[in-house]
Amino acid sequence: MYFNSRLTVDPSQLTKIEKVQPTKAFKKLLHFMTGGAVSDKVEHETFAAVSILQQFNRLFWSLNIDNIVRLAHDDIDIYEDLEGKKGDLKEAIDKYELTVNDAMSELFKTIHLVLEHEDQNFIYLIEIDINRSHEVGEYPIELAVNAMLKEFKARPGEDAEGLKSRMKDRFSSQEVYEGFLVEMRAAFEMFVNQLEMDIRKHIKIDDIKVETDMRVIVPKEKAVRPKSIRRSVRGGAGGGPIYDGYHGFDDVIFYGLLWSSMAHDHHVHIPESTVMSEEGDVIGSIDADGMDAGEATLFDDSVGYDDRISDFESSGVEMDTVSSESDGGWFSDFSSGDWGGDSDSSCSSCSSCSSCSSCGGD
């Protein structure tokens, strides 16, 4: 179990909305036939990379966050901490300003940062994506805050049985379990609220949105000792930076790989949560009614992983499935009166749109 919060930020900057050539074949054909009237649209931010980084630097210092894990410019790593250094934020920002020239600062696509922070209750990984170009209506700055319980960080040489023995008191009864989660969620939300207020203070913004949830990891196999969990694309979409295999975080997230089986063994009732794979993919959601972990095959690590997922799918809970409903496709370009359209329709009936006659391919 860990807490996740996603903050999206719309800074007070001048933007430019530009038409771009569509990617879908039929819409691309219409684009050329109509002299560009049928086009997709993107929004370009006018801020320079160095200036927005300086604003975030002031924000982090105000929160006493000075420990950076990674700083990347358009997927090029400018700085990555492979040793567990402390207080290296200034070093990373200085290196960035020395490395990036004016053209790179003005024409960047994405700046990616990951910072580490600790307080009394949590070890945080804070991931920031600053996107110069984005879909119209989306916000260019995205923050993902993952908070892991500091109490259960694995000690040197500690295995699963040793860590479970330290965790068991929190699972001793439903009342104890719920009280602990309520206390920890309140502490996490206090941190996120402070982060939001400081963003408003140090960065000129038009709007900020915050979404928070509790997440439970279902590992594929029994976790015996700390191990690296990693999504296929570092910094990609998914559960957040804890799935990127950063230095030292095997011990931090180890308890998260034991949580679901502990909940099952102690028959606790899991409250509303997002269920995650160990690769950072969303498996599904447990709704506000919660779930009895003792009765749920999903949390029984003596059962094969595929069988657990299959049972979860058939239990009627909300699954993370891709909708097959069309968003209107190219027909919406005509009916809406705006030939630029908002998005391309997706094809759910084939495995490769490059050869699909129904959508035309890319």
mmCIF file of N, CA and C in Angstrom, residues 89-216:
data_model
loop_
_atom_site.group_PDB
_atom_site.id
_atom_site.type_symbol
_atom_site.label_atom_id
_atom_site.label_comp_id
_atom_site.label_asym_id
_atom_site.label_seq_id
_atom_site.Cartn_x
_atom_site.Cartn_y
_atom_site.Cartn_z
ATOM 1 N N LEU A 89 20.257 18.856 -5.188
ATOM 2 C CA LEU A 89 19.396 19.593 -6.118
ATOM 3 C C LEU A 89 20.155 20.732 -6.802
ATOM 4 N N LYS A 90 20.887 21.521 -6.040
ATOM 5 C CA LYS A 90 21.639 22.639 -6.626
ATOM 6 C C LYS A 90 22.662 22.143 -7.640
ATOM 7 N N GLU A 91 23.319 21.042 -7.323
ATOM 8 C CA GLU A 91 24.299 20.468 -8.245
ATOM 9 C C GLU A 91 23.645 20.110 -9.580
ATOM 10 N N ALA A 92 22.450 19.515 -9.530
ATOM 11 C CA ALA A 92 21.752 19.110 -10.743
ATOM 12 C C ALA A 92 21.287 20.312 -11.558
ATOM 13 N N ILE A 93 20.739 21.332 -10.880
ATOM 14 C CA ILE A 93 20.268 22.531 -11.589
ATOM 15 C C ILE A 93 21.446 23.264 -12.219
ATOM 16 N N ASP A 94 22.549 23.363 -11.505
ATOM 17 C CA ASP A 94 23.752 24.019 -12.054
ATOM 18 C C ASP A 94 24.244 23.270 -13.286
ATOM 19 N N LYS A 95 24.244 21.946 -13.212
ATOM 20 C CA LYS A 95 24.695 21.151 -14.354
ATOM 21 C C LYS A 95 23.769 21.354 -15.538
ATOM 22 N N TYR A 96 22.460 21.455 -15.270
ATOM 23 C CA TYR A 96 21.498 21.666 -16.350
ATOM 24 C C TYR A 96 21.773 22.993 -17.047
ATOM 25 N N GLU A 97 21.961 24.051 -16.292
ATOM 26 C CA GLU A 97 22.171 25.373 -16.881
ATOM 27 C C GLU A 97 23.472 25.440 -17.669
ATOM 28 N N LEU A 98 24.474 24.641 -17.265
ATOM 29 C CA LEU A 98 25.735 24.603 -17.998
ATOM 30 C C LEU A 98 25.633 23.761 -19.270
ATOM 31 N N THR A 99 24.733 22.775 -19.262
ATOM 32 C CA THR A 99 24.620 21.833 -20.374
ATOM 33 C C THR A 99 23.686 22.325 -21.473
ATOM 34 N N VAL A 100 22.575 22.948 -21.069
ATOM 35 C CA VAL A 100 21.521 23.309 -22.010
ATOM 36 C C VAL A 100 21.766 24.712 -22.561
ATOM 37 N N ASN A 101 21.815 24.831 -23.885
ATOM 38 C CA ASN A 101 22.000 26.145 -24.496
ATOM 39 C C ASN A 101 20.655 26.834 -24.685
ATOM 40 N N ASP A 102 20.688 28.065 -25.208
ATOM 41 C CA ASP A 102 19.465 28.859 -25.339
ATOM 42 C C ASP A 102 18.438 28.178 -26.239
ATOM 43 N N ALA A 103 18.905 27.581 -27.345
ATOM 44 C CA ALA A 103 17.973 26.944 -28.276
ATOM 45 C C ALA A 103 17.277 25.752 -27.625
ATOM 46 N N MET A 104 18.036 24.945 -26.899
ATOM 47 C CA MET A 104 17.453 23.793 -26.214
ATOM 48 C C MET A 104 16.457 24.245 -25.146
ATOM 49 N N SER A 105 16.767 25.336 -24.481
ATOM 50 C CA SER A 105 15.885 25.839 -23.437
ATOM 51 C C SER A 105 14.572 26.349 -23.999
ATOM 52 N N GLU A 106 14.613 26.934 -25.188
ATOM 53 C CA GLU A 106 13.409 27.503 -25.792
ATOM 54 C C GLU A 106 12.568 26.461 -26.516
ATOM 55 N N LEU A 107 13.207 25.424 -27.076
ATOM 56 C CA LEU A 107 12.504 24.501 -27.963
ATOM 57 C C LEU A 107 12.389 23.095 -27.387
ATOM 58 N N PHE A 108 12.505 22.942 -26.090
ATOM 59 C CA PHE A 108 12.419 21.626 -25.483
ATOM 60 C C PHE A 108 11.022 21.018 -25.672
ATOM 61 N N LYS A 109 10.936 19.698 -25.532
ATOM 62 C CA LYS A 109 9.645 19.005 -25.541
ATOM 63 C C LYS A 109 9.170 18.708 -24.119
ATOM 64 N N THR A 110 10.044 18.055 -23.340
ATOM 65 C CA THR A 110 9.674 17.672 -21.979
ATOM 66 C C THR A 110 10.876 17.772 -21.052
ATOM 67 N N ILE A 111 10.662 18.357 -19.879
ATOM 68 C CA ILE A 111 11.646 18.320 -18.805
ATOM 69 C C ILE A 111 11.094 17.369 -17.747
ATOM 70 N N HIS A 112 11.919 16.436 -17.313
ATOM 71 C CA HIS A 112 11.485 15.395 -16.372
ATOM 72 C C HIS A 112 12.362 15.438 -15.133
ATOM 73 N N LEU A 113 11.740 15.567 -13.964
ATOM 74 C CA LEU A 113 12.467 15.575 -12.704
ATOM 75 C C LEU A 113 11.876 14.530 -11.768
ATOM 76 N N VAL A 114 12.737 13.939 -10.948
ATOM 77 C CA VAL A 114 12.301 13.077 -9.858
ATOM 78 C C VAL A 114 13.064 13.488 -8.611
ATOM 79 N N LEU A 115 12.332 13.796 -7.550
ATOM 80 C CA LEU A 115 12.941 14.204 -6.291
ATOM 81 C C LEU A 115 12.538 13.251 -5.178
ATOM 82 N N GLU A 116 13.420 13.126 -4.188
ATOM 83 C CA GLU A 116 13.159 12.306 -3.012
ATOM 84 C C GLU A 116 13.029 13.213 -1.795
ATOM 85 N N HIS A 117 12.148 12.830 -0.892
ATOM 86 C CA HIS A 117 11.957 13.620 0.324
ATOM 87 C C HIS A 117 11.491 12.693 1.439
ATOM 88 N N GLU A 118 11.798 13.043 2.672
ATOM 89 C CA GLU A 118 11.350 12.280 3.828
ATOM 90 C C GLU A 118 10.749 13.207 4.864
ATOM 91 N N ASP A 119 9.746 12.708 5.577
ATOM 92 C CA ASP A 119 9.268 13.383 6.769
ATOM 93 C C ASP A 119 9.051 12.323 7.837
ATOM 94 N N GLN A 120 8.294 12.640 8.860
ATOM 95 C CA GLN A 120 8.130 11.716 9.974
ATOM 96 C C GLN A 120 7.466 10.407 9.557
ATOM 97 N N ASN A 121 6.569 10.470 8.573
ATOM 98 C CA ASN A 121 5.756 9.308 8.217
ATOM 99 C C ASN A 121 6.131 8.626 6.910
ATOM 100 N N PHE A 122 6.651 9.394 5.948
ATOM 101 C CA PHE A 122 6.777 8.877 4.586
ATOM 102 C C PHE A 122 8.153 9.113 3.985
ATOM 103 N N ILE A 123 8.456 8.277 3.009
ATOM 104 C CA ILE A 123 9.525 8.539 2.048
ATOM 105 C C ILE A 123 8.822 8.800 0.721
ATOM 106 N N TYR A 124 9.053 9.978 0.164
ATOM 107 C CA TYR A 124 8.343 10.403 -1.045
ATOM 108 C C TYR A 124 9.250 10.310 -2.266
ATOM 109 N N LEU A 125 8.654 9.955 -3.397
ATOM 110 C CA LEU A 125 9.233 10.213 -4.703
ATOM 111 C C LEU A 125 8.269 11.146 -5.425
ATOM 112 N N ILE A 126 8.790 12.272 -5.871
ATOM 113 C CA ILE A 126 7.970 13.295 -6.523
ATOM 114 C C ILE A 126 8.454 13.436 -7.957
ATOM 115 N N GLU A 127 7.569 13.119 -8.890
ATOM 116 C CA GLU A 127 7.910 13.141 -10.313
ATOM 117 C C GLU A 127 7.236 14.341 -10.967
ATOM 118 N N ILE A 128 8.015 15.136 -11.711
ATOM 119 C CA ILE A 128 7.477 16.326 -12.378
ATOM 120 C C ILE A 128 7.766 16.231 -13.868
ATOM 121 N N ASP A 129 6.722 16.365 -14.674
ATOM 122 C CA ASP A 129 6.863 16.462 -16.127
ATOM 123 C C ASP A 129 6.411 17.839 -16.569
ATOM 124 N N ILE A 130 7.283 18.561 -17.253
ATOM 125 C CA ILE A 130 6.973 19.881 -17.792
ATOM 126 C C ILE A 130 6.950 19.747 -19.307
ATOM 127 N N ASN A 131 5.766 19.845 -19.890
ATOM 128 C CA ASN A 131 5.574 19.584 -21.318
ATOM 129 C C ASN A 131 5.353 20.897 -22.067
ATOM 130 N N ARG A 132 6.227 21.175 -23.017
ATOM 131 C CA ARG A 132 6.067 22.404 -23.797
ATOM 132 C C ARG A 132 4.879 22.303 -24.740
ATOM 133 N N SER A 133 4.678 21.129 -25.357
ATOM 134 C CA SER A 133 3.548 20.921 -26.254
ATOM 135 C C SER A 133 2.604 19.891 -25.636
ATOM 136 N N HIS A 134 1.310 20.132 -25.761
ATOM 137 C CA HIS A 134 0.331 19.231 -25.180
ATOM 138 C C HIS A 134 -1.000 19.434 -25.871
ATOM 139 N N GLU A 135 -1.928 18.530 -25.628
ATOM 140 C CA GLU A 135 -3.248 18.646 -26.220
ATOM 141 C C GLU A 135 -3.953 19.892 -25.705
ATOM 142 N N VAL A 136 -4.760 20.504 -26.572
ATOM 143 C CA VAL A 136 -5.512 21.689 -26.176
ATOM 144 C C VAL A 136 -6.440 21.323 -25.014
ATOM 145 N N GLY A 137 -6.398 22.120 -23.969
ATOM 146 C CA GLY A 137 -7.239 21.871 -22.805
ATOM 147 C C GLY A 137 -6.539 21.101 -21.703
ATOM 148 N N GLU A 138 -5.428 20.422 -22.017
ATOM 149 C CA GLU A 138 -4.650 19.739 -20.988
ATOM 150 C C GLU A 138 -3.671 20.707 -20.345
ATOM 151 N N TYR A 139 -3.207 20.384 -19.140
ATOM 152 C CA TYR A 139 -2.274 21.251 -18.432
ATOM 153 C C TYR A 139 -0.841 20.795 -18.697
ATOM 154 N N PRO A 140 0.094 21.720 -18.886
ATOM 155 C CA PRO A 140 1.448 21.352 -19.306
ATOM 156 C C PRO A 140 2.344 20.795 -18.207
ATOM 157 N N ILE A 141 1.992 21.018 -16.939
ATOM 158 C CA ILE A 141 2.842 20.565 -15.838
ATOM 159 C C ILE A 141 2.103 19.505 -15.036
ATOM 160 N N GLU A 142 2.740 18.349 -14.864
ATOM 161 C CA GLU A 142 2.136 17.239 -14.141
ATOM 162 C C GLU A 142 3.082 16.774 -13.039
ATOM 163 N N LEU A 143 2.556 16.628 -11.843
ATOM 164 C CA LEU A 143 3.323 16.120 -10.711
ATOM 165 C C LEU A 143 2.674 14.837 -10.211
ATOM 166 N N ALA A 144 3.486 13.803 -10.004
ATOM 167 C CA ALA A 144 3.015 12.557 -9.393
ATOM 168 C C ALA A 144 3.769 12.388 -8.080
ATOM 169 N N VAL A 145 3.031 12.357 -6.973
ATOM 170 C CA VAL A 145 3.625 12.218 -5.655
ATOM 171 C C VAL A 145 3.317 10.825 -5.126
ATOM 172 N N ASN A 146 4.348 10.021 -4.920
ATOM 173 C CA ASN A 146 4.191 8.695 -4.317
ATOM 174 C C ASN A 146 4.756 8.736 -2.906
ATOM 175 N N ALA A 147 3.978 8.255 -1.937
ATOM 176 C CA ALA A 147 4.413 8.266 -0.536
ATOM 177 C C ALA A 147 4.416 6.847 0.007
ATOM 178 N N MET A 148 5.594 6.363 0.410
ATOM 179 C CA MET A 148 5.746 5.035 0.988
ATOM 180 C C MET A 148 5.930 5.153 2.496
ATOM 181 N N LEU A 149 5.422 4.181 3.229
ATOM 182 C CA LEU A 149 5.465 4.234 4.695
ATOM 183 C C LEU A 149 6.898 4.048 5.202
ATOM 184 N N LYS A 150 7.393 5.068 5.875
ATOM 185 C CA LYS A 150 8.770 5.048 6.383
ATOM 186 C C LYS A 150 8.956 3.974 7.454
ATOM 187 N N GLU A 151 7.902 3.709 8.212
ATOM 188 C CA GLU A 151 7.940 2.735 9.301
ATOM 189 C C GLU A 151 8.370 1.357 8.836
ATOM 190 N N PHE A 152 8.035 1.011 7.592
ATOM 191 C CA PHE A 152 8.262 -0.352 7.112
ATOM 192 C C PHE A 152 9.376 -0.456 6.076
ATOM 193 N N LYS A 153 10.246 0.522 6.013
ATOM 194 C CA LYS A 153 11.417 0.377 5.153
ATOM 195 C C LYS A 153 12.237 -0.811 5.653
ATOM 196 N N ALA A 154 12.610 -1.698 4.717
ATOM 197 C CA ALA A 154 13.324 -2.910 5.105
ATOM 198 C C ALA A 154 14.687 -2.573 5.715
ATOM 199 N N ARG A 155 15.009 -3.262 6.772
ATOM 200 C CA ARG A 155 16.309 -3.099 7.418
ATOM 201 C C ARG A 155 17.346 -3.956 6.708
ATOM 202 N N PRO A 156 18.624 -3.635 6.868
ATOM 203 C CA PRO A 156 19.664 -4.427 6.193
ATOM 204 C C PRO A 156 19.538 -5.914 6.502
ATOM 205 N N GLY A 157 19.450 -6.719 5.445
ATOM 206 C CA GLY A 157 19.362 -8.163 5.587
ATOM 207 C C GLY A 157 17.987 -8.688 5.954
ATOM 208 N N GLU A 158 16.988 -7.814 6.079
ATOM 209 C CA GLU A 158 15.654 -8.243 6.491
ATOM 210 C C GLU A 158 14.922 -8.923 5.345
ATOM 211 N N ASP A 159 14.341 -10.093 5.614
ATOM 212 C CA ASP A 159 13.577 -10.805 4.599
ATOM 213 C C ASP A 159 12.088 -10.608 4.836
ATOM 214 N N ALA A 160 11.268 -11.313 4.042
ATOM 215 C CA ALA A 160 9.826 -11.122 4.100
ATOM 216 C C ALA A 160 9.258 -11.459 5.480
ATOM 217 N N GLU A 161 9.716 -12.578 6.070
ATOM 218 C CA GLU A 161 9.172 -12.981 7.363
ATOM 219 C C GLU A 161 9.516 -11.968 8.445
ATOM 220 N N GLY A 162 10.719 -11.430 8.394
ATOM 221 C CA GLY A 162 11.113 -10.434 9.381
ATOM 222 C C GLY A 162 10.289 -9.167 9.267
ATOM 223 N N LEU A 163 10.058 -8.710 8.038
ATOM 224 C CA LEU A 163 9.289 -7.485 7.836
ATOM 225 C C LEU A 163 7.815 -7.712 8.181
ATOM 226 N N LYS A 164 7.276 -8.880 7.843
ATOM 227 C CA LYS A 164 5.883 -9.177 8.174
ATOM 228 C C LYS A 164 5.657 -9.161 9.681
ATOM 229 N N SER A 165 6.646 -9.613 10.430
ATOM 230 C CA SER A 165 6.498 -9.617 11.887
ATOM 231 C C SER A 165 6.430 -8.198 12.439
ATOM 232 N N ARG A 166 7.084 -7.255 11.759
ATOM 233 C CA ARG A 166 6.996 -5.850 12.177
ATOM 234 C C ARG A 166 5.691 -5.209 11.720
ATOM 235 N N MET A 167 5.112 -5.717 10.652
ATOM 236 C CA MET A 167 3.889 -5.148 10.093
ATOM 237 C C MET A 167 2.622 -5.661 10.780
ATOM 238 N N LYS A 168 2.699 -6.825 11.407
ATOM 239 C CA LYS A 168 1.482 -7.537 11.816
ATOM 240 C C LYS A 168 0.627 -6.763 12.816
ATOM 241 N N ASP A 169 1.245 -5.911 13.646
ATOM 242 C CA ASP A 169 0.451 -5.162 14.620
ATOM 243 C C ASP A 169 -0.549 -4.240 13.939
ATOM 244 N N ARG A 170 -0.200 -3.739 12.762
ATOM 245 C CA ARG A 170 -1.108 -2.846 12.034
ATOM 246 C C ARG A 170 -2.279 -3.611 11.417
ATOM 247 N N PHE A 171 -2.192 -4.926 11.399
ATOM 248 C CA PHE A 171 -3.261 -5.769 10.851
ATOM 249 C C PHE A 171 -3.972 -6.556 11.955
ATOM 250 N N SER A 172 -3.749 -6.192 13.211
ATOM 251 C CA SER A 172 -4.254 -6.998 14.328
ATOM 252 C C SER A 172 -5.768 -7.015 14.421
ATOM 253 N N SER A 173 -6.425 -5.979 13.940
ATOM 254 C CA SER A 173 -7.892 -5.942 13.906
ATOM 255 C C SER A 173 -8.317 -4.953 12.834
ATOM 256 N N GLN A 174 -9.585 -5.042 12.430
ATOM 257 C CA GLN A 174 -10.103 -4.110 11.427
ATOM 258 C C GLN A 174 -10.041 -2.680 11.939
ATOM 259 N N GLU A 175 -10.347 -2.490 13.205
ATOM 260 C CA GLU A 175 -10.332 -1.151 13.787
ATOM 261 C C GLU A 175 -8.932 -0.557 13.776
ATOM 262 N N VAL A 176 -7.944 -1.355 14.153
ATOM 263 C CA VAL A 176 -6.553 -0.888 14.149
ATOM 264 C C VAL A 176 -6.107 -0.572 12.726
ATOM 265 N N TYR A 177 -6.443 -1.464 11.801
ATOM 266 C CA TYR A 177 -6.048 -1.287 10.398
ATOM 267 C C TYR A 177 -6.636 -0.003 9.820
ATOM 268 N N GLU A 178 -7.927 0.192 9.994
ATOM 269 C CA GLU A 178 -8.581 1.381 9.447
ATOM 270 C C GLU A 178 -8.066 2.648 10.106
ATOM 271 N N GLY A 179 -7.862 2.599 11.421
ATOM 272 C CA GLY A 179 -7.362 3.777 12.115
ATOM 273 C C GLY A 179 -5.992 4.201 11.619
ATOM 274 N N PHE A 180 -5.133 3.212 11.347
ATOM 275 C CA PHE A 180 -3.796 3.493 10.827
ATOM 276 C C PHE A 180 -3.876 4.131 9.444
ATOM 277 N N LEU A 181 -4.716 3.580 8.565
ATOM 278 C CA LEU A 181 -4.841 4.127 7.215
ATOM 279 C C LEU A 181 -5.404 5.544 7.238
ATOM 280 N N VAL A 182 -6.403 5.791 8.084
ATOM 281 C CA VAL A 182 -6.979 7.137 8.185
ATOM 282 C C VAL A 182 -5.927 8.136 8.652
ATOM 283 N N GLU A 183 -5.140 7.740 9.644
ATOM 284 C CA GLU A 183 -4.086 8.622 10.163
ATOM 285 C C GLU A 183 -3.039 8.923 9.097
ATOM 286 N N MET A 184 -2.607 7.895 8.375
ATOM 287 C CA MET A 184 -1.580 8.083 7.360
ATOM 288 C C MET A 184 -2.101 8.888 6.173
ATOM 289 N N ARG A 185 -3.347 8.644 5.772
ATOM 290 C CA ARG A 185 -3.902 9.410 4.647
ATOM 291 C C ARG A 185 -4.010 10.887 5.014
ATOM 292 N N ALA A 186 -4.413 11.190 6.244
ATOM 293 C CA ALA A 186 -4.513 12.580 6.678
ATOM 294 C C ALA A 186 -3.143 13.254 6.634
ATOM 295 N N ALA A 187 -2.100 12.531 7.054
ATOM 296 C CA ALA A 187 -0.745 13.083 7.025
ATOM 297 C C ALA A 187 -0.288 13.318 5.592
ATOM 298 N N PHE A 188 -0.608 12.374 4.701
ATOM 299 C CA PHE A 188 -0.234 12.534 3.296
ATOM 300 C C PHE A 188 -0.955 13.717 2.664
ATOM 301 N N GLU A 189 -2.242 13.826 2.895
ATOM 302 C CA GLU A 189 -3.003 14.923 2.306
ATOM 303 C C GLU A 189 -2.550 16.273 2.842
ATOM 304 N N MET A 190 -2.076 16.324 4.081
ATOM 305 C CA MET A 190 -1.524 17.562 4.622
ATOM 306 C C MET A 190 -0.281 17.978 3.834
ATOM 307 N N PHE A 191 0.573 16.990 3.502
ATOM 308 C CA PHE A 191 1.764 17.283 2.702
ATOM 309 C C PHE A 191 1.382 17.775 1.313
ATOM 310 N N VAL A 192 0.433 17.099 0.670
ATOM 311 C CA VAL A 192 0.006 17.476 -0.680
ATOM 312 C C VAL A 192 -0.624 18.866 -0.670
ATOM 313 N N ASN A 193 -1.415 19.170 0.354
ATOM 314 C CA ASN A 193 -2.023 20.498 0.454
ATOM 315 C C ASN A 193 -0.961 21.581 0.593
ATOM 316 N N GLN A 194 0.094 21.288 1.365
ATOM 317 C CA GLN A 194 1.186 22.253 1.512
ATOM 318 C C GLN A 194 1.917 22.432 0.185
ATOM 319 N N LEU A 195 2.109 21.327 -0.533
ATOM 320 C CA LEU A 195 2.752 21.398 -1.844
ATOM 321 C C LEU A 195 1.922 22.252 -2.795
ATOM 322 N N GLU A 196 0.615 22.050 -2.798
ATOM 323 C CA GLU A 196 -0.260 22.845 -3.662
ATOM 324 C C GLU A 196 -0.184 24.326 -3.317
ATOM 325 N N MET A 197 -0.212 24.666 -2.030
ATOM 326 C CA MET A 197 -0.157 26.073 -1.621
ATOM 327 C C MET A 197 1.158 26.718 -2.029
ATOM 328 N N ASP A 198 2.253 25.954 -1.901
ATOM 329 C CA ASP A 198 3.553 26.511 -2.272
ATOM 330 C C ASP A 198 3.712 26.637 -3.775
ATOM 331 N N ILE A 199 3.080 25.751 -4.547
ATOM 332 C CA ILE A 199 3.079 25.926 -6.004
ATOM 333 C C ILE A 199 2.390 27.237 -6.352
ATOM 334 N N ARG A 200 1.257 27.484 -5.735
ATOM 335 C CA ARG A 200 0.530 28.734 -5.990
ATOM 336 C C ARG A 200 1.347 29.958 -5.565
ATOM 337 N N LYS A 201 2.165 29.795 -4.570
ATOM 338 C CA LYS A 201 2.957 30.910 -4.048
ATOM 339 C C LYS A 201 4.159 31.226 -4.930
ATOM 340 N N HIS A 202 4.811 30.196 -5.436
ATOM 341 C CA HIS A 202 6.088 30.392 -6.121
ATOM 342 C C HIS A 202 6.000 30.327 -7.644
ATOM 343 N N ILE A 203 4.879 29.829 -8.183
ATOM 344 C CA ILE A 203 4.719 29.759 -9.629
ATOM 345 C C ILE A 203 3.395 30.421 -9.987
ATOM 346 N N LYS A 204 3.436 31.366 -10.902
ATOM 347 C CA LYS A 204 2.201 32.027 -11.316
ATOM 348 C C LYS A 204 1.364 31.032 -12.126
ATOM 349 N N ILE A 205 0.164 30.742 -11.618
ATOM 350 C CA ILE A 205 -0.669 29.735 -12.271
ATOM 351 C C ILE A 205 -2.087 30.253 -12.461
ATOM 352 N N ASP A 206 -2.766 29.658 -13.429
ATOM 353 C CA ASP A 206 -4.187 29.927 -13.637
ATOM 354 C C ASP A 206 -5.053 28.903 -12.916
ATOM 355 N N ASP A 207 -4.556 27.664 -12.810
ATOM 356 C CA ASP A 207 -5.371 26.623 -12.179
ATOM 357 C C ASP A 207 -4.481 25.462 -11.780
ATOM 358 N N ILE A 208 -4.953 24.685 -10.813
ATOM 359 C CA ILE A 208 -4.272 23.464 -10.401
ATOM 360 C C ILE A 208 -5.332 22.449 -9.986
ATOM 361 N N LYS A 209 -5.165 21.199 -10.421
ATOM 362 C CA LYS A 209 -6.096 20.131 -10.078
ATOM 363 C C LYS A 209 -5.344 19.057 -9.306
ATOM 364 N N VAL A 210 -6.012 18.462 -8.313
ATOM 365 C CA VAL A 210 -5.389 17.458 -7.459
ATOM 366 C C VAL A 210 -6.286 16.225 -7.365
ATOM 367 N N GLU A 211 -5.703 15.049 -7.582
ATOM 368 C CA GLU A 211 -6.410 13.772 -7.413
ATOM 369 C C GLU A 211 -5.559 12.876 -6.530
ATOM 370 N N THR A 212 -6.176 12.276 -5.501
ATOM 371 C CA THR A 212 -5.435 11.459 -4.547
ATOM 372 C C THR A 212 -6.118 10.102 -4.371
ATOM 373 N N ASP A 213 -5.313 9.049 -4.274
ATOM 374 C CA ASP A 213 -5.881 7.742 -3.976
ATOM 375 C C ASP A 213 -4.881 6.879 -3.230
ATOM 376 N N MET A 214 -5.395 5.797 -2.654
ATOM 377 C CA MET A 214 -4.563 4.781 -2.021
ATOM 378 C C MET A 214 -4.380 3.649 -3.016
ATOM 379 N N ARG A 215 -3.191 3.062 -3.053
ATOM 380 C CA ARG A 215 -2.902 2.038 -4.043
ATOM 381 C C ARG A 215 -2.339 0.777 -3.382
ATOM 382 N N VAL A 216 -2.776 -0.363 -3.880
ATOM 383 C CA VAL A 216 -2.337 -1.660 -3.366
ATOM 384 C C VAL A 216 -1.690 -2.429 -4.510
#
